[in-house]
Coordinates of C-alpha atoms in Angstrom, one line a residue:
X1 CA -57.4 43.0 -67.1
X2 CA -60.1 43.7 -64.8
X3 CA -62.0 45.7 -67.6
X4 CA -61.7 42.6 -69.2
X5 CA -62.8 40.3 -66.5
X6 CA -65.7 42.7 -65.4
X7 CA -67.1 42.6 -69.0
X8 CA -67.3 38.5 -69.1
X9 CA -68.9 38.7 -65.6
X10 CA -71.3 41.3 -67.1
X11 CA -72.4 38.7 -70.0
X12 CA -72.6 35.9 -68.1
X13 CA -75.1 37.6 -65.8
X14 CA -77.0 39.0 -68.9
X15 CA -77.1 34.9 -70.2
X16 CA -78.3 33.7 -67.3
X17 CA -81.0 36.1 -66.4
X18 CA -82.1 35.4 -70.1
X19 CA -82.5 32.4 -69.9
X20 CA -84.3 32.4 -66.3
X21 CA -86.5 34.3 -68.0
X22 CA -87.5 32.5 -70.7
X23 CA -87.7 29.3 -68.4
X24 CA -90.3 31.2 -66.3
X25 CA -92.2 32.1 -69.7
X26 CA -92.7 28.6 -70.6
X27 CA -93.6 27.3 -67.3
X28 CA -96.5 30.3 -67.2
X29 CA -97.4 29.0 -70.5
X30 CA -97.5 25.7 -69.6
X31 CA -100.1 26.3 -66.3
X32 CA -102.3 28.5 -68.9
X33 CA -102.7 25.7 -71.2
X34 CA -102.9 22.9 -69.0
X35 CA -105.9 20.6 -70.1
X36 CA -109.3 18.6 -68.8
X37 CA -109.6 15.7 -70.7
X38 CA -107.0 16.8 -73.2
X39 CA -109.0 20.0 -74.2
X40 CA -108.4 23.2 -73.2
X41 CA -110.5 25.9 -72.1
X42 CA -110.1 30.0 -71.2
X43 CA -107.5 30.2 -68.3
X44 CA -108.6 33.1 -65.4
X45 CA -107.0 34.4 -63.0
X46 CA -108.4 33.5 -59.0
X47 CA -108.3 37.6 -58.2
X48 CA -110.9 37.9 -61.0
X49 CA -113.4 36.2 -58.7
X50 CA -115.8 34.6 -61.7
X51 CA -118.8 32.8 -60.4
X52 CA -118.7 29.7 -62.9
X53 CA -122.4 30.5 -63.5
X54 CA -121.5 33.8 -65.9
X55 CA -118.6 31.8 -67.7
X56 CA -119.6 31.9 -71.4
X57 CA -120.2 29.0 -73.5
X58 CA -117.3 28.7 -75.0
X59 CA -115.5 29.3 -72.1
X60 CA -115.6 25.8 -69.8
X61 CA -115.6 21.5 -70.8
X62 CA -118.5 19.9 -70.5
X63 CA -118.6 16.3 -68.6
X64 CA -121.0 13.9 -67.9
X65 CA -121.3 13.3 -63.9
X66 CA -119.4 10.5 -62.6
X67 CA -117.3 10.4 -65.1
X68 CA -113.6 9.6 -64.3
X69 CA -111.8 12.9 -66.1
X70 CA -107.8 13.5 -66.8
X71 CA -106.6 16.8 -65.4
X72 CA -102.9 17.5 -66.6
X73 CA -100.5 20.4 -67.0
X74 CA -97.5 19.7 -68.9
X75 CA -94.3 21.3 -67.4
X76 CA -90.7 21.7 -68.8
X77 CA -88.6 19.0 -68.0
X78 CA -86.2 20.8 -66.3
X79 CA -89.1 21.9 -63.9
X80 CA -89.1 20.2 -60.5
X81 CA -91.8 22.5 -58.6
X82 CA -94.3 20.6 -57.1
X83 CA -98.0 20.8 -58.8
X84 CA -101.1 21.2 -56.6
X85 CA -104.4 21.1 -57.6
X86 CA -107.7 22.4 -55.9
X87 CA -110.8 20.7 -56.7
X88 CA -113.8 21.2 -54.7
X89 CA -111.8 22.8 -52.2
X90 CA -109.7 19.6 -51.8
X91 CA -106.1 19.8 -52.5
X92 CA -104.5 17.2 -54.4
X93 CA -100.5 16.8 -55.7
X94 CA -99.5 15.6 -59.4
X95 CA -98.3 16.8 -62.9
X96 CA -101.7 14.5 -63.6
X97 CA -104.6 13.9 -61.4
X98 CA -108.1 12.3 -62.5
X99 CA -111.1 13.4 -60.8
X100 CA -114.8 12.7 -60.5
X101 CA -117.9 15.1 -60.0
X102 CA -121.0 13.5 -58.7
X103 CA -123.3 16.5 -58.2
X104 CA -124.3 18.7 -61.7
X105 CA -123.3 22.1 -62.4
X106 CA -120.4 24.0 -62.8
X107 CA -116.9 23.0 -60.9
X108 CA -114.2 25.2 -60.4
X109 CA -110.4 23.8 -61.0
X110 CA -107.4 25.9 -59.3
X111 CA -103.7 25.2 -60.5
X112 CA -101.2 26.0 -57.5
X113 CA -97.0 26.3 -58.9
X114 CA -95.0 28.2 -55.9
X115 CA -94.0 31.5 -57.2
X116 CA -96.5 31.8 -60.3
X117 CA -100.3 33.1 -60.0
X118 CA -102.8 30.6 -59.6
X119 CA -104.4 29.4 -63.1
X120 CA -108.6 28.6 -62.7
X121 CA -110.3 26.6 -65.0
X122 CA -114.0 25.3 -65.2
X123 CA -116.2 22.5 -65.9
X124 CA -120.1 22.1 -66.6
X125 CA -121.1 18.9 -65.2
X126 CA -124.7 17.5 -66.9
X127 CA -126.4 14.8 -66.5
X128 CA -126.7 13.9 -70.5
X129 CA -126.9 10.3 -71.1
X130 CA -124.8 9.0 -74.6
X131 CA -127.0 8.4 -77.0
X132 CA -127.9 4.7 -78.2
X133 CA -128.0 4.7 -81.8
X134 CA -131.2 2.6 -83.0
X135 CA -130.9 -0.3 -85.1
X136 CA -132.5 -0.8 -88.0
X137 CA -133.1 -3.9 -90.0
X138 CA -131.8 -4.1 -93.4
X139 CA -134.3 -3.8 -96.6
X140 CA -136.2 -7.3 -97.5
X141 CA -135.5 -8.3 -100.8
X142 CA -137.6 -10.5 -102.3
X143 CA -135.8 -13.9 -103.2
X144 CA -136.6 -17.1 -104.2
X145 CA -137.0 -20.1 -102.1
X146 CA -133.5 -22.1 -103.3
X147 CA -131.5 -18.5 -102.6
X148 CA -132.7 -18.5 -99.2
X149 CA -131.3 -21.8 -98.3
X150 CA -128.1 -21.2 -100.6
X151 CA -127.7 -18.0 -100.6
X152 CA -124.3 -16.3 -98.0
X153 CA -125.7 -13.0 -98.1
X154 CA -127.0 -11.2 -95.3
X155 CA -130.3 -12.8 -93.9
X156 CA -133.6 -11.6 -93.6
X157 CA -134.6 -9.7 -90.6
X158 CA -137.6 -8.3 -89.5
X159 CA -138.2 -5.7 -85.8
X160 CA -141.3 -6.9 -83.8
X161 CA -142.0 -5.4 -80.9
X162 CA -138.2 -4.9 -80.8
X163 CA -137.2 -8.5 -80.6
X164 CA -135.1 -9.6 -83.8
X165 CA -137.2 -12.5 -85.1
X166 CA -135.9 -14.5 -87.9
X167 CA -138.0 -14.6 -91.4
X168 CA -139.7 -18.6 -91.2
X169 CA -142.4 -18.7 -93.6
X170 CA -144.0 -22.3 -93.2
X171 CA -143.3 -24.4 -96.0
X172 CA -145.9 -27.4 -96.6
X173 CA -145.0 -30.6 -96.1
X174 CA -144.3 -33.4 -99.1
X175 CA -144.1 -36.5 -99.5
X176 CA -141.5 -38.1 -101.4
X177 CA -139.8 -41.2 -101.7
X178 CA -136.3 -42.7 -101.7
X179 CA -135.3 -41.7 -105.0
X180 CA -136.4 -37.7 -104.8
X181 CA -134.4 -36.8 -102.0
X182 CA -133.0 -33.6 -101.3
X183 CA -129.7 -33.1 -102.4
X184 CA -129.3 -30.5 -99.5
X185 CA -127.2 -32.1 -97.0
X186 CA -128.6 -33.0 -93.8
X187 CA -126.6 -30.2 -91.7
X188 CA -127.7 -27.8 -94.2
X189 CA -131.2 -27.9 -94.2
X190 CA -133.4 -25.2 -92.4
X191 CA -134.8 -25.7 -89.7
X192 CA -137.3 -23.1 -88.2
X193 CA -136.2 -20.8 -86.8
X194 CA -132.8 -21.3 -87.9
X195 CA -131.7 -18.8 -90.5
X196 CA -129.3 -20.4 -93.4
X197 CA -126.3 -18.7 -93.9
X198 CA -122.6 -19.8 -95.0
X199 CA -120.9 -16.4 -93.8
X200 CA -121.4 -15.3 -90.4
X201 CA -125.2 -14.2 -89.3
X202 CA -125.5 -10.3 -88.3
X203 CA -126.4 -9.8 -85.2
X204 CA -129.5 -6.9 -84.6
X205 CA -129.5 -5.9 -81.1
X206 CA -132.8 -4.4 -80.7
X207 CA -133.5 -0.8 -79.7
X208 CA -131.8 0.8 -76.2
X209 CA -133.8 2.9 -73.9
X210 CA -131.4 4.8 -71.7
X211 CA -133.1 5.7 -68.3
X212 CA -133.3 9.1 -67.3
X213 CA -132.9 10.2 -63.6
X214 CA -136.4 9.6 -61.9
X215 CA -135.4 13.6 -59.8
X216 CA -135.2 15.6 -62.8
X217 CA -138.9 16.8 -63.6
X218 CA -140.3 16.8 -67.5
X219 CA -140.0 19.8 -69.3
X220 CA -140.9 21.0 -72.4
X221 CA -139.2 19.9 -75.4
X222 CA -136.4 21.8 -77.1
X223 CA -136.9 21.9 -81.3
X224 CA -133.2 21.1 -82.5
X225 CA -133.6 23.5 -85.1
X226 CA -132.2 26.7 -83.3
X227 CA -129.9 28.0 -85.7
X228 CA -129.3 31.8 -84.7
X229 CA -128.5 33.9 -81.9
X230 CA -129.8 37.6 -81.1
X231 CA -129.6 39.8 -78.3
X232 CA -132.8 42.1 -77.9
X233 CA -134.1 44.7 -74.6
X234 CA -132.5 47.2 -73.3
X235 CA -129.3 47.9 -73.6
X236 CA -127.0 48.1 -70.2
X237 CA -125.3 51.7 -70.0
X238 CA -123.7 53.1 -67.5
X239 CA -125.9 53.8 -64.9
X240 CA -127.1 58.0 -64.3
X241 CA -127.7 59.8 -60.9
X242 CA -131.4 59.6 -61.3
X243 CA -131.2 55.5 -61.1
X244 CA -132.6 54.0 -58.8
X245 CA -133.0 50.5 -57.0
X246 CA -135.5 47.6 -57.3
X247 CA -135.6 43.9 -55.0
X248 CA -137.4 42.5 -58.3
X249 CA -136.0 42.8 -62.0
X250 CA -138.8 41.9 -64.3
X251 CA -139.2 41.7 -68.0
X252 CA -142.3 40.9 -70.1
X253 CA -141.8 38.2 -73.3
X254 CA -144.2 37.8 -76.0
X255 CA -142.3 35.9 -78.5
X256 CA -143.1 35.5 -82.5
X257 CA -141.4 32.1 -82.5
X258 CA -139.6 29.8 -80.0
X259 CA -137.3 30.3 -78.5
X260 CA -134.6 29.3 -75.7
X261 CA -133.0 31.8 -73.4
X262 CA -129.4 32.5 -73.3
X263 CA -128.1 34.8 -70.8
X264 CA -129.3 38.5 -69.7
X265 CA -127.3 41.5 -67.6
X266 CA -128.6 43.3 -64.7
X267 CA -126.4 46.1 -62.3
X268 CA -126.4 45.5 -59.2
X269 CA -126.0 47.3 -55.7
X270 CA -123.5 44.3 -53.9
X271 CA -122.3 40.6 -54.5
X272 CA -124.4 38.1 -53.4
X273 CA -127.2 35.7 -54.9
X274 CA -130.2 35.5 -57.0
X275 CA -133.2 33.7 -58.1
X276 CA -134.5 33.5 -61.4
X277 CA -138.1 32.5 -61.9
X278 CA -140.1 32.4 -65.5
X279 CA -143.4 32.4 -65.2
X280 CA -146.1 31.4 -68.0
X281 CA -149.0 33.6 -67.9
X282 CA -148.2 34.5 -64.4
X283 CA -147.6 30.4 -63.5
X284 CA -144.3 29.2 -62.8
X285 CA -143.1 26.9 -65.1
X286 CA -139.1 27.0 -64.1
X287 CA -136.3 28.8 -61.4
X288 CA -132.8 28.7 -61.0
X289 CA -132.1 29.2 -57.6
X290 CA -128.6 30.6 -55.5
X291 CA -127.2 32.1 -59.0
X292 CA -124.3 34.2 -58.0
X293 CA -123.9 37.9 -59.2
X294 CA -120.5 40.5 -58.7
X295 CA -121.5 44.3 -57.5
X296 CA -122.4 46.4 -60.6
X297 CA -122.2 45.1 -64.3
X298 CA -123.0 41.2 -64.0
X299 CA -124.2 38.5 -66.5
X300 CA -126.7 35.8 -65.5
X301 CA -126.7 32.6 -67.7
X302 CA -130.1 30.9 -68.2
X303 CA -129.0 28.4 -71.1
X304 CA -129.9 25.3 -67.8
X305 CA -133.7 27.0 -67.6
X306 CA -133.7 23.8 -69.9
X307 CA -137.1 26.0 -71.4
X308 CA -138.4 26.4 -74.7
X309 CA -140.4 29.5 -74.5
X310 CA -143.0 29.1 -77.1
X311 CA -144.6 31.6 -79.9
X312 CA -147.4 33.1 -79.1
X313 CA -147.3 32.8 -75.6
X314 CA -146.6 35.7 -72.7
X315 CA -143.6 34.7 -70.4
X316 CA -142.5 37.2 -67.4
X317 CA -139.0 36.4 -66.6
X318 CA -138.3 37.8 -62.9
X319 CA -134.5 38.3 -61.0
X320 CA -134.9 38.1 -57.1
X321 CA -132.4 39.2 -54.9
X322 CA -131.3 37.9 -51.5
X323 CA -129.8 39.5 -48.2
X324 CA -129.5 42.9 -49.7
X325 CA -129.2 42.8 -53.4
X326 CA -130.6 44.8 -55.2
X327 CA -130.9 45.9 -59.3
X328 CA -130.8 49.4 -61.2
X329 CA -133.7 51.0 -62.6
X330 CA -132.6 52.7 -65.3
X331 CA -135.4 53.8 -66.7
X332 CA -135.1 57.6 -66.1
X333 CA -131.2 57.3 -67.4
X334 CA -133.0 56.8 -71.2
X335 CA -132.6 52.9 -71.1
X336 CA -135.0 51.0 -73.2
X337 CA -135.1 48.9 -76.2
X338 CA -137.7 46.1 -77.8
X339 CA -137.0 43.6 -80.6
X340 CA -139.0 42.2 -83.1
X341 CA -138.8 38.3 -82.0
X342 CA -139.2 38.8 -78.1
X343 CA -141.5 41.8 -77.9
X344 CA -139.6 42.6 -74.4
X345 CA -141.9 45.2 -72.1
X346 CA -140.6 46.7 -69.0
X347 CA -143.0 49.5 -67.6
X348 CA -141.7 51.9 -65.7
X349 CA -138.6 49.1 -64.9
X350 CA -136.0 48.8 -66.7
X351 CA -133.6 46.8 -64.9
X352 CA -133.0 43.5 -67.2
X353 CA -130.7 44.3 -70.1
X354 CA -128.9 42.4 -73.2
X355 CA -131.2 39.6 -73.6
X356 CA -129.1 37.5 -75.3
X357 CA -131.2 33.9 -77.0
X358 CA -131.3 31.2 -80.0
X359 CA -134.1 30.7 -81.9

């Protein structure tokens, strides 16, 4: 009997520790997978310590700034743990929370459930207005004079100046008496500028110019044919005793065609921050300033350069380090490479690797 009894205490525990466990599974799921604006992105952990400025592309959502966004996580229903949400370092409660950015750049989103690890999530916030489609007017089709009054097709329009402006040509005036009236009735008639039509009159709205923010200076601008990637340079391996350290990493560019940056790697001595500056023909033409960098291996993203560098030219792309960082020279560990679109040259400092860009 108390074989017996020990046994069915025994299974019950096994049952119930089962199925503990696979609640806790889909609770983890659930805080991996919760969404921004009903899209997911790549879930990371907060002891991984990613600047958002190294996330990859495909790796964040993209939102306009002020734009009102949906932030959920979808728990079991069972689930009664309260949800808390960290958003620029403000704490706020719900399964479902909406949230607005109004600086650019990239936002980091923390998911708090007591006794499960903290989920982070990112967003890119940019400035990009939505596009106004522009409105054309439709074909003119030559017609005759009764079709035009007659007629319930679409009317004529013409764009001038981008003001719709009815089709009127000027009919001369005739005489006639009593017994040549028209047979048009009176309401039907035109009557300049009135266009005659028996279904209902398209309206053209004329073309939208969406103004841009008067603080973002004019750049260059980008062709919309980049259909590639390529990474070119150096390669980053791991570093030898005979490195050594620079304050300034510094590559030369001569590219064939244009181009736009993507990203590069440089190894570095300590955390901290960076400026990147590319210079045409030894003039400034755009920086990225307070880019943050982890000690050793790190990735700098320079896709919001917002630079098309152009074939032809010779661009020096330059890393500064503040407070203390500083990058490897690895040119006496064997480190090198060129490529045949960016014509990269380093001197006697290698210290800018993996230069990843479209063209």
């Amino acid at each position: 009997m108390k074989l017996y009894t020990l046994s069915y205490v025994l299974l019950l525990s096994i049952f119930f520790s089962c199925s503990g466990d696979n609640s806790k599974s889909a609770v983890k799921q659930a805080l991996i997978d919760f969404t921004i604006n009903d899209m997911n992105a790549t879930a990371y952990k907060t002891g991984e310590n990613l600047p958002a400025d190294i996330v990859a592309d495909q790796d964040y959502i993209i939102v306009s700034i002020n734009e009102a966004i949906k932030i959920k996580v979808d728990l079991p229903d069972d689930n009664k743990l309260p949800v808390l949400w960290e958003v620029e370092n403000s704490p706020i409660q719900g399964k479902e929370i909406e949230q607005k950015f109004s600086t650019l750049g990239f936002k980091k989103i923390v998911l708090q459930v007591p006794g499960y690890e903290e989920v982070v999530k990112f967003v890119n916030v940019k400035n990009e207005p939505i596009s106004v489609p522009e409105t054309t007017a439709p074909a003119e089709t030559p017609v005759s004079e009764t079709e035009k009054v007659t007629s319930p097709s679409t009317p004529e329009v013409k764009i001038v100046d981008k003001k719709p402006i009815a089709e009127n040509k000027a009919k001369p005036k005739v005489k006639t008496d009593d017994s040549k009236k028209s047979t048009i009735p009176e309401n039907d008639k035109p009557t300049a500028p009135v266009i005659i039509n028996k279904g209902k009159p398209e309206t053209v709205k004329p073309e939208t110019k969406v103004a841009t923010s008067s603080s973002t200076p004019p750049v260059n601008t980008k062709p919309s044919d980049f259909k590639s990637t390529k990474e070119e340079g150096a390669k980053l391996i791991e570093p030898c005793a005979e490195k050594s350290f620079t304050e300034i990493a510094s590559v030369t560019l001569r590219p064939t065609q244009d181009v736009e940056l993507g990203s590069i790697y440089v190894y570095t001595n300590q955390s901290g921050n960076v400026n990147i500056v590319l210079l045409e023909n030894n003039s400034p033409v755009e920086k990225l300033s307070g880019r943050s960098v982890n000690k050793g291996r790190a990735q700098i993203r320079l896709s919001t350069l917002n630079y098309t560098l152009r074939a032809g030219k010779t661009y020096t792309l330059k890393v500064d380090g503040s407070a203390g960082v500083n990058f490897a020279n690895l040119s006496n560990c064997n480190a090198g490479g060129g490529g045949s679109i960016m014509q990269p040259s380093y001197g006697n400092n290698v210290s800018i690797f993996n230069i990843k860009f479209n063209y």
